[in-house]
Short mmCIF file of C-alpha atoms in Angstrom, two decimals:
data_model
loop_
_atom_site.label_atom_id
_atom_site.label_comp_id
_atom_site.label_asym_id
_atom_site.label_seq_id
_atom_site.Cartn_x
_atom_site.Cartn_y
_atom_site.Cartn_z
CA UNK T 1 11.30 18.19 15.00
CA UNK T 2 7.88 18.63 13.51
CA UNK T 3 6.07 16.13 11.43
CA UNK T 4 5.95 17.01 7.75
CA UNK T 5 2.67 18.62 6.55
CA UNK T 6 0.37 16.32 4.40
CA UNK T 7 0.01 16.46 1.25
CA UNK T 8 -3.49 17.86 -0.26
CA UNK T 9 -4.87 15.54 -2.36
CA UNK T 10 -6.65 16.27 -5.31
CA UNK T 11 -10.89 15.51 -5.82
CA UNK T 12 -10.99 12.25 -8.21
CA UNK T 13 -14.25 13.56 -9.13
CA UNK T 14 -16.03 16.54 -10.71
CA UNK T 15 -18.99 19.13 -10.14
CA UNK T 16 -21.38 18.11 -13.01
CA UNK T 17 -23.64 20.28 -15.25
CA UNK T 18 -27.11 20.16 -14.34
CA UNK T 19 -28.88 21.14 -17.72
CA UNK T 20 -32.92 21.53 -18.55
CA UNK T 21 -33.68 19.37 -21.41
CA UNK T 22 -36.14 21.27 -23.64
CA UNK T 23 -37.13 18.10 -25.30
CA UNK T 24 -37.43 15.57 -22.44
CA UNK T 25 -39.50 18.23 -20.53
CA UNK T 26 -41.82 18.37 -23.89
CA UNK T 27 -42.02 14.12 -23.48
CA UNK T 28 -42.64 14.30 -19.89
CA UNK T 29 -45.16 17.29 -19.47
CA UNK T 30 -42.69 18.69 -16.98
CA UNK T 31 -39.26 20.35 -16.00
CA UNK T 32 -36.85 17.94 -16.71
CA UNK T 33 -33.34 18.51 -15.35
CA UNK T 34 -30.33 16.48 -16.30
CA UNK T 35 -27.55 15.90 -13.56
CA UNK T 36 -24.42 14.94 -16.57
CA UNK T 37 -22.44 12.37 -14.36
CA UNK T 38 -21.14 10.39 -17.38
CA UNK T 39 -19.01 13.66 -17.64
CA UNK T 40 -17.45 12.21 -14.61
CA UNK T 41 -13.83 11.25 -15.54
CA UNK T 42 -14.39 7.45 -15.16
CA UNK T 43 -17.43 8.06 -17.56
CA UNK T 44 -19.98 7.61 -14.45
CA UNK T 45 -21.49 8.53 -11.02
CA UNK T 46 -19.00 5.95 -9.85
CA UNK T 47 -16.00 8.15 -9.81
CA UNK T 48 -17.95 10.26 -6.73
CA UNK T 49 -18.01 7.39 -4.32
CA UNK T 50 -14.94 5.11 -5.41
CA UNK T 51 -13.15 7.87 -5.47
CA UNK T 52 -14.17 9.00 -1.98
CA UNK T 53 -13.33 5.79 -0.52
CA UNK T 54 -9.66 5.87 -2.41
CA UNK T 55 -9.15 9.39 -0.64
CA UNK T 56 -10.62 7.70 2.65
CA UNK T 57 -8.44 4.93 2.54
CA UNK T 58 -5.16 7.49 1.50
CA UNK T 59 -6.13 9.51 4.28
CA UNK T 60 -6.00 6.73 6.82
CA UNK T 61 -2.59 5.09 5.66
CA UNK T 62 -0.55 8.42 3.99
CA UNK T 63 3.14 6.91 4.20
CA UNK T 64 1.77 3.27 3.11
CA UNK T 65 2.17 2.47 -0.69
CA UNK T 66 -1.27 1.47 -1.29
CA UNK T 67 -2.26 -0.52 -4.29
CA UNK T 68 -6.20 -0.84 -5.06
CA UNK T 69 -8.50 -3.31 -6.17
CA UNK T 70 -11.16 -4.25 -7.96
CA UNK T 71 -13.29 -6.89 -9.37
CA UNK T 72 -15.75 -5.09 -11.31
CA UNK T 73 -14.78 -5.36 -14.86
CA UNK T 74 -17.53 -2.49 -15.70
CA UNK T 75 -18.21 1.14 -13.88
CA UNK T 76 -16.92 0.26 -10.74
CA UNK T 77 -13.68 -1.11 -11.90
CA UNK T 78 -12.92 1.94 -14.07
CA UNK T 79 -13.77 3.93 -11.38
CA UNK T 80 -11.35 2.31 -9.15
CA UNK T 81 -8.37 2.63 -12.19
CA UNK T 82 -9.13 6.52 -12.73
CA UNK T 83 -9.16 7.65 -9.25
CA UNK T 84 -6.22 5.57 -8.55
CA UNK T 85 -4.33 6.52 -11.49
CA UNK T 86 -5.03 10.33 -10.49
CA UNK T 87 -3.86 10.36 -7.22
CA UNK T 88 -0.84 8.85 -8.33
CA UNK T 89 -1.61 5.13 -6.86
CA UNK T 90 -1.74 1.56 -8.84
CA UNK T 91 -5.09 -0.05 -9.35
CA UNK T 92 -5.19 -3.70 -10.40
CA UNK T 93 -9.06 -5.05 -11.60
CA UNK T 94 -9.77 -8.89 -11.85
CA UNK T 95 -12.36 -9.72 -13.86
CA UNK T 96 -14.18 -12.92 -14.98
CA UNK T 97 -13.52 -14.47 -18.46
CA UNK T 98 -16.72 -13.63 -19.72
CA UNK T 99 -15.88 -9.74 -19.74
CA UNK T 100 -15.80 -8.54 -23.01
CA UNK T 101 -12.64 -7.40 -24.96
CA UNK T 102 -14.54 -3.83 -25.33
CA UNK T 103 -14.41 -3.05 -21.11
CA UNK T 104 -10.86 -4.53 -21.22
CA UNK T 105 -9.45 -2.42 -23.32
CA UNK T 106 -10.66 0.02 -21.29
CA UNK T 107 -9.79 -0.61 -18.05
CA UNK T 108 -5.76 -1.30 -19.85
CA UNK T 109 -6.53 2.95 -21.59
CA UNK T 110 -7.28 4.51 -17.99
CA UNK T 111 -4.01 2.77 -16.48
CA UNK T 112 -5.29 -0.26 -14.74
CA UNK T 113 -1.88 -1.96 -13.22
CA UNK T 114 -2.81 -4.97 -14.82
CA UNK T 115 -6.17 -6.64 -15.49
CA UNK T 116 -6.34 -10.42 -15.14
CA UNK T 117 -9.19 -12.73 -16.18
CA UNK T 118 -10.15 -15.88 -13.96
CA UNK T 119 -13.87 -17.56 -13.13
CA UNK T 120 -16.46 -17.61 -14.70
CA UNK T 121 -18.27 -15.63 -13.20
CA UNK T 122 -18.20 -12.04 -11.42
CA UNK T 123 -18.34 -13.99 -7.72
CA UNK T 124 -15.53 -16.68 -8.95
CA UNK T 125 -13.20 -13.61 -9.55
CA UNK T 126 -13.93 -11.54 -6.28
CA UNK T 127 -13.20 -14.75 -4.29
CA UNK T 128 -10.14 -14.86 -6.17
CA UNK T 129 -9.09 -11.69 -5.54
CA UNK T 130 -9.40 -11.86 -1.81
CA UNK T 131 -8.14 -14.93 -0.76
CA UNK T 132 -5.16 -15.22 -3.44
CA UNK T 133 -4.82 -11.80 -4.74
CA UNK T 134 -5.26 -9.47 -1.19
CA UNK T 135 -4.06 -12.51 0.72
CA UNK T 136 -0.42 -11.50 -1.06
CA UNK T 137 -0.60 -7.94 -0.89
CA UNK T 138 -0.04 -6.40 2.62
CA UNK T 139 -0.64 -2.92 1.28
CA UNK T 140 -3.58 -3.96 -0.84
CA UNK T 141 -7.02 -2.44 -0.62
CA UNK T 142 -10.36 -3.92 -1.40
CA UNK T 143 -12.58 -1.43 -3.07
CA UNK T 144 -15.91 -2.82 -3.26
CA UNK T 145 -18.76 -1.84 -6.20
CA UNK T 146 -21.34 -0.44 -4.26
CA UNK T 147 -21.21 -1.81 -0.53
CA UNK T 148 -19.68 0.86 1.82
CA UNK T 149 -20.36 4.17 3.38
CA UNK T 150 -17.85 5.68 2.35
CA UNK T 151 -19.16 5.29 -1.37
CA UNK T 152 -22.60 6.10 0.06
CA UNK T 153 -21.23 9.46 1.30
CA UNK T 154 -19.11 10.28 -2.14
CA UNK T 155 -22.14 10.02 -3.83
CA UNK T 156 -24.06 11.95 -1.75
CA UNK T 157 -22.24 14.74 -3.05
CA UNK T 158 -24.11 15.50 -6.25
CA UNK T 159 -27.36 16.31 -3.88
CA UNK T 160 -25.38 19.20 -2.70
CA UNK T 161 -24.91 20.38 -6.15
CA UNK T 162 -28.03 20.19 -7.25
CA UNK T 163 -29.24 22.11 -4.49
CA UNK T 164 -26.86 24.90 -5.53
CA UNK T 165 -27.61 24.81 -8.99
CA UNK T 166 -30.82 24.45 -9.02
CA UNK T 167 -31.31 27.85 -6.41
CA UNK T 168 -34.91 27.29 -6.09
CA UNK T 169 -36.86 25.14 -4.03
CA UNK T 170 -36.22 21.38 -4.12
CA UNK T 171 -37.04 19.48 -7.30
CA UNK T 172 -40.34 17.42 -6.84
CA UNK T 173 -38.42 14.07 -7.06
CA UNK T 174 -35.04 12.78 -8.39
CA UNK T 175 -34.83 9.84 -10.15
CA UNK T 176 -31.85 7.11 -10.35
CA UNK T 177 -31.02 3.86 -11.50
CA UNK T 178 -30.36 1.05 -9.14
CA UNK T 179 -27.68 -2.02 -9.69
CA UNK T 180 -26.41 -2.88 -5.83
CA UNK T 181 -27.87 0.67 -4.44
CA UNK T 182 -24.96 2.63 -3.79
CA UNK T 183 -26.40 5.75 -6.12
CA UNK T 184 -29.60 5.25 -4.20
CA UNK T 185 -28.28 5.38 -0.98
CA UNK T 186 -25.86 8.35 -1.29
CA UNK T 187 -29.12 10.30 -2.75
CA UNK T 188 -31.39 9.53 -0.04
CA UNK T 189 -28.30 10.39 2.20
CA UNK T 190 -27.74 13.87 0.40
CA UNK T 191 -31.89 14.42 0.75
CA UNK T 192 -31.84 13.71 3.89
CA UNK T 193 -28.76 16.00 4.80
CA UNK T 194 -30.21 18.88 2.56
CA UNK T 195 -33.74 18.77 4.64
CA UNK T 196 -35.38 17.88 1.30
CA UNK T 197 -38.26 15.65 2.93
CA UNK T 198 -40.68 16.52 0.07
CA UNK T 199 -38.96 14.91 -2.47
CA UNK T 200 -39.86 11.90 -3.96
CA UNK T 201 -36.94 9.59 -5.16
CA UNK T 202 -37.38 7.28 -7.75
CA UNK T 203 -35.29 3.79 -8.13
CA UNK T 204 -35.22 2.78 -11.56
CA UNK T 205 -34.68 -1.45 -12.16
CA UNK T 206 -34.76 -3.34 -15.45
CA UNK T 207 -36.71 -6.65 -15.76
CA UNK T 208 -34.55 -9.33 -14.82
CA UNK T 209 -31.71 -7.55 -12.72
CA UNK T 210 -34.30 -5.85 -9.90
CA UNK T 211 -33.10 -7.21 -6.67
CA UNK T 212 -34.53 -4.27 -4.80
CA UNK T 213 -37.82 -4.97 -6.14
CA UNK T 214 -37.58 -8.48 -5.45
CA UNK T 215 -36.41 -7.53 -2.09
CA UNK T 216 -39.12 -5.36 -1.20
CA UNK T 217 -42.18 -7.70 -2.53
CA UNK T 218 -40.83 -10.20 -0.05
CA UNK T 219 -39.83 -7.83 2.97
CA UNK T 220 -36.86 -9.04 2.80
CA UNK T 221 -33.74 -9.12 1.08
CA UNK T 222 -33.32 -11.55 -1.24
CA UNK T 223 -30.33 -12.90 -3.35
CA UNK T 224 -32.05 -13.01 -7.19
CA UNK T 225 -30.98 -16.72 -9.06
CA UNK T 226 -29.78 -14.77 -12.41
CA UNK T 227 -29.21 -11.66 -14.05
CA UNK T 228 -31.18 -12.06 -17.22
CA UNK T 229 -31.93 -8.04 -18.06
CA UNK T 230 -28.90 -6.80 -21.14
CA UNK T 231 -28.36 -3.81 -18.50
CA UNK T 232 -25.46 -5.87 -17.07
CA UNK T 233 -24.40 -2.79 -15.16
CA UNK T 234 -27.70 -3.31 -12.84
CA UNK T 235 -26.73 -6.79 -12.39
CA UNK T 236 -26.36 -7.24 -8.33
CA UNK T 237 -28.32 -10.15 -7.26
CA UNK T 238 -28.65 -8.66 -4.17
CA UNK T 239 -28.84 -5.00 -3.10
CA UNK T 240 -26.79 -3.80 -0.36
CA UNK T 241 -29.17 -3.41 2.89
CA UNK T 242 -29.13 0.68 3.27
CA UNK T 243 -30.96 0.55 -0.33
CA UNK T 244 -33.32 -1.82 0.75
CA UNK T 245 -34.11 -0.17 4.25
CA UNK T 246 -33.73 3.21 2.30
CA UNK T 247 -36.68 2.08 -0.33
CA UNK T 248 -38.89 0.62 2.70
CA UNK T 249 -38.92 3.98 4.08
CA UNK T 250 -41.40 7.17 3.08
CA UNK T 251 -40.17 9.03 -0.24
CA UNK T 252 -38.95 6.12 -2.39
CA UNK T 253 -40.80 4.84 -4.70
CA UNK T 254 -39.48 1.25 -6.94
CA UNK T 255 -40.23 1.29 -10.72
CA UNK T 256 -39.23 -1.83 -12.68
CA UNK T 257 -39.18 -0.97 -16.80
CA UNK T 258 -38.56 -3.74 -19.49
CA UNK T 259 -34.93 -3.88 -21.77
CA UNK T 260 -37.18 -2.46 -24.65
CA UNK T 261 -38.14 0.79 -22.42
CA UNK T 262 -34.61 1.14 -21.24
CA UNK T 263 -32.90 0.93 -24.68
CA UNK T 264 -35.17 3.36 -26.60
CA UNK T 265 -34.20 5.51 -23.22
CA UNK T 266 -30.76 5.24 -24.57
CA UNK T 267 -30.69 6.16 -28.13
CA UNK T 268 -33.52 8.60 -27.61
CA UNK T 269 -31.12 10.74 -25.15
CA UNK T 270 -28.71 10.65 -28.01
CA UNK T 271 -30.95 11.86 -30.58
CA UNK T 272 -32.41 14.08 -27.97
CA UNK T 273 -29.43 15.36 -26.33
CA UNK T 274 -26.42 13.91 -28.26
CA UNK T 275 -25.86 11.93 -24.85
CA UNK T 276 -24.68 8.10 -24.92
CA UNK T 277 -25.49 5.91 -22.26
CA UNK T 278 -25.57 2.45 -21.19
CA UNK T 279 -28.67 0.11 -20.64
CA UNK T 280 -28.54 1.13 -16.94
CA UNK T 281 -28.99 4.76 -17.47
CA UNK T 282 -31.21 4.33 -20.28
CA UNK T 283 -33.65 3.17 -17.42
CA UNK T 284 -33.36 6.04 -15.62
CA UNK T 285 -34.31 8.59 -18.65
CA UNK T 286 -36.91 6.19 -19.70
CA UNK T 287 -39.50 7.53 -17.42
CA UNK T 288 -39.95 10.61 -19.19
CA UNK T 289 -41.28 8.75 -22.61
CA UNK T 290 -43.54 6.68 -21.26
CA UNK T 291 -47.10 8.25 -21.52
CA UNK T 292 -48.21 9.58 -17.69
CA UNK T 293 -45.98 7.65 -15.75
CA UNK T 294 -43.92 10.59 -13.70
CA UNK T 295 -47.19 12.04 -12.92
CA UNK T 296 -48.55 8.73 -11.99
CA UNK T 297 -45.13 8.32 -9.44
CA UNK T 298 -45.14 11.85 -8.16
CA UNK T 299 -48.35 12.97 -7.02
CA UNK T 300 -49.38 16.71 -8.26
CA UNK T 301 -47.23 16.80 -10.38
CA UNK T 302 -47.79 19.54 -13.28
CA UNK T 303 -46.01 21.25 -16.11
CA UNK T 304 -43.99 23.47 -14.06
CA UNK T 305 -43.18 20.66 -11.33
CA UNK T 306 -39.13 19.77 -11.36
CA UNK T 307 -37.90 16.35 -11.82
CA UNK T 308 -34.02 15.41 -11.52
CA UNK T 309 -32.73 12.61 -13.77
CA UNK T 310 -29.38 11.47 -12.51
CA UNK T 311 -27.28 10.81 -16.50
CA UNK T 312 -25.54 7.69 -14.66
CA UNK T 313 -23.23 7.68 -17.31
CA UNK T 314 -21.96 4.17 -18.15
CA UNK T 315 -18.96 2.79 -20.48
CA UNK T 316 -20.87 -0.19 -21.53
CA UNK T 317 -22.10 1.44 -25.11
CA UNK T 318 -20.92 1.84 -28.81
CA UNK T 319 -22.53 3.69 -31.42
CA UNK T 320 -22.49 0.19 -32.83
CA UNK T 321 -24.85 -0.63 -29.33
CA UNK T 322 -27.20 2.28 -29.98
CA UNK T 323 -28.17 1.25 -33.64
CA UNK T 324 -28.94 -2.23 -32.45
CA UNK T 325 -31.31 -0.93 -29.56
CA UNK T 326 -32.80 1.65 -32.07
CA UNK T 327 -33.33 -1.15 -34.65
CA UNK T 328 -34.55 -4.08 -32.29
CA UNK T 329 -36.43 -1.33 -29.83
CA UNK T 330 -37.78 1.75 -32.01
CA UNK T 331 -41.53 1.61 -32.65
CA UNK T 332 -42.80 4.43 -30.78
CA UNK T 333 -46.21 3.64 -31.91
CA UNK T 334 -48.16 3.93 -28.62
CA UNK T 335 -45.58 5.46 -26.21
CA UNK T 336 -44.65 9.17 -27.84
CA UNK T 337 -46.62 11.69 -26.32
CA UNK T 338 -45.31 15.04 -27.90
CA UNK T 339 -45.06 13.46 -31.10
CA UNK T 340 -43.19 15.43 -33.56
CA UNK T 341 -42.60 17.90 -31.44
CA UNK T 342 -39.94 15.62 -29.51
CA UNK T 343 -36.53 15.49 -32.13
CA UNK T 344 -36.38 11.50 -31.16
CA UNK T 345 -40.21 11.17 -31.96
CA UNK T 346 -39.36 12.45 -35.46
CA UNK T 347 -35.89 10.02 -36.12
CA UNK T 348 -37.66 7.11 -34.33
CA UNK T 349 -38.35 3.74 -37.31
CA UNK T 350 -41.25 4.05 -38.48
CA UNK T 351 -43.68 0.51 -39.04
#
């Protein structure tokens, strides 16, 4: 008797848009392409690789009734829920106490199984997790924030796209944020796979969460003390080791921006492109403001040169979030270049 066929499971992530921003190529003085990855369905890039390791894992174990975890109580962990959820699997996230009641709720909308609060902090609940949580679960899989190949690969996807959407030559560089390096790494595995060896990636840190810088000044990797940057999402203290062997290598280049850049990043998107995105992202789309600095990164670079900005995405923001960073963050007085020729340089505070 022959074995019964098996089942096709369905993609827990999406082909993004990849749109040119008319106004961010004005700020920049160059083609700026967006890659929209908080149109993912977990709101970020996270739902290629989580939800590549979820198939993986699936795959491996088809008759087993898997039930997935997580301890992220941010990206990762709604990630986790929303691939989970669509492939017809539980997903259970345990999260510190300190997570707020905003990601929470959250994680309970896109179907989490249950999400429990313990430790206080993000390494208290992990260990909890594993040796009480997974310790009683048989069927239970660990699915890690950023740490594994197989999320390396699921991210690597996007690379493809943009190669097909695009239908030119390669961009001259692609830029991305970096928390633990799992974006990072499934770019410069996508480059790499694509042949682009001209194109300069760009690994965007905030001020007090930039572990790969950190890493890379000492030529080693290094485990940072605290996270004191507000783009929590960016907040490993240590990178995984691809990233950091990645960034040592030719074509990466590490740029470290303050809160102040990344949040006027944020609600200058929105009032540029009617996008909202976390602190994490807002790093990312922050090069483009600042006065000369992508032609400073990528040499040669002119007005008709082709820059990637990977949209991140991010769940960590409220229009309530925006209007803070606008009001703490706006003067624009000697970092506009387009001026009023930029909608954002027009709606920025004045004084």
């Amino acid at each position: 008797m022959g074995s019964m066929p098996e089942r096709e499971l369905p993609q827990p992530w999406i082909e993004t848009p990849l749109i040119e921003s008319a106004a961010l190529s004005k700020a920049a003085g160059c083609r700026i392409f967006l890659k929209l990855e908080n149109l993912q369905p977990s709101g970020s890039f996270k739902s290629r690789g989580i939800g590549n390791l979820i198939l993986s894992s699936i795959r491996a174990r088809p008759t087993s009734p898997l039930h997935f975890y997580s301890s992220s109580g941010g990206n990762a962990g709604l990630a986790c829920v929303t691939a989970a959820r669509s492939l017809s699997y539980p997903a259970t996230v345990v999260v510190p106490l300190s997570t707020t009641a905003f990601m929470i709720a959250k994680l309970r909308a896109a179907g989490a199984t249950a999400v429990v609060q313990v430790g206080a902090s993000w390494a208290e609940a992990d260990a909890h997790l594993r040796t009480h949580v997974l310790a009683r679960d048989p069927d239970g899989v660990y699915v890690p924030p950023f740490d594994h190949p197989d999320i390396w690969t699921g991210a690597s996807s996007m690379v493809r796209e943009v190669k097909a959407q695009l239908g030119e030559a390669p961009p001259d560089a692609v830029v991305c944020s970096v928390g633990g390096g799992g974006l990072l790494c499934g770019i410069m595995e996508g480059v790499r796979q694509e042949g682009w060896g001209g194109v300069r990636v760009l690994a965007c840190e905030t001020e007090g969460a930039a572990s790969l810088r950190a890493s890379l000044d000492a030529g080693e990797l290094v485990t940072l003390e605290a996270i004191t940057s507000g783009a929590s999402s960016l907040g490993a203290k240590r990178v995984a080791r691809r990233a950091f062997e990645y960034a040592r290598g030719e074509g990466v280049s590490s740029v470290v921006l303050s809160d102040a850049q990344a949040a006027r990043g944020c609600w200058r998107l929105a009032d540029d492109e009617r996008l909202m995105v976390e602190m994490a992202c807002g790093v990312s789309v922050a090069v483009c403001y600042e006065e000369g600095l992508l032609r400073g990164l990528v040499p040669g670079l002119g007005k008709e040169g082709r820059v990637v900005i990977v949209v991140c995405g991010g769940s960590h923001v409220s229009l309530e979030m925006l209007m803070g960073w606008r009001e703490r963050f706006g003067g624009l007085e000697d970092v506009v270049e387009g001026g009023e020729d930029v909608p954002s340089g027009v709606t920025a505070p004045k004084g």
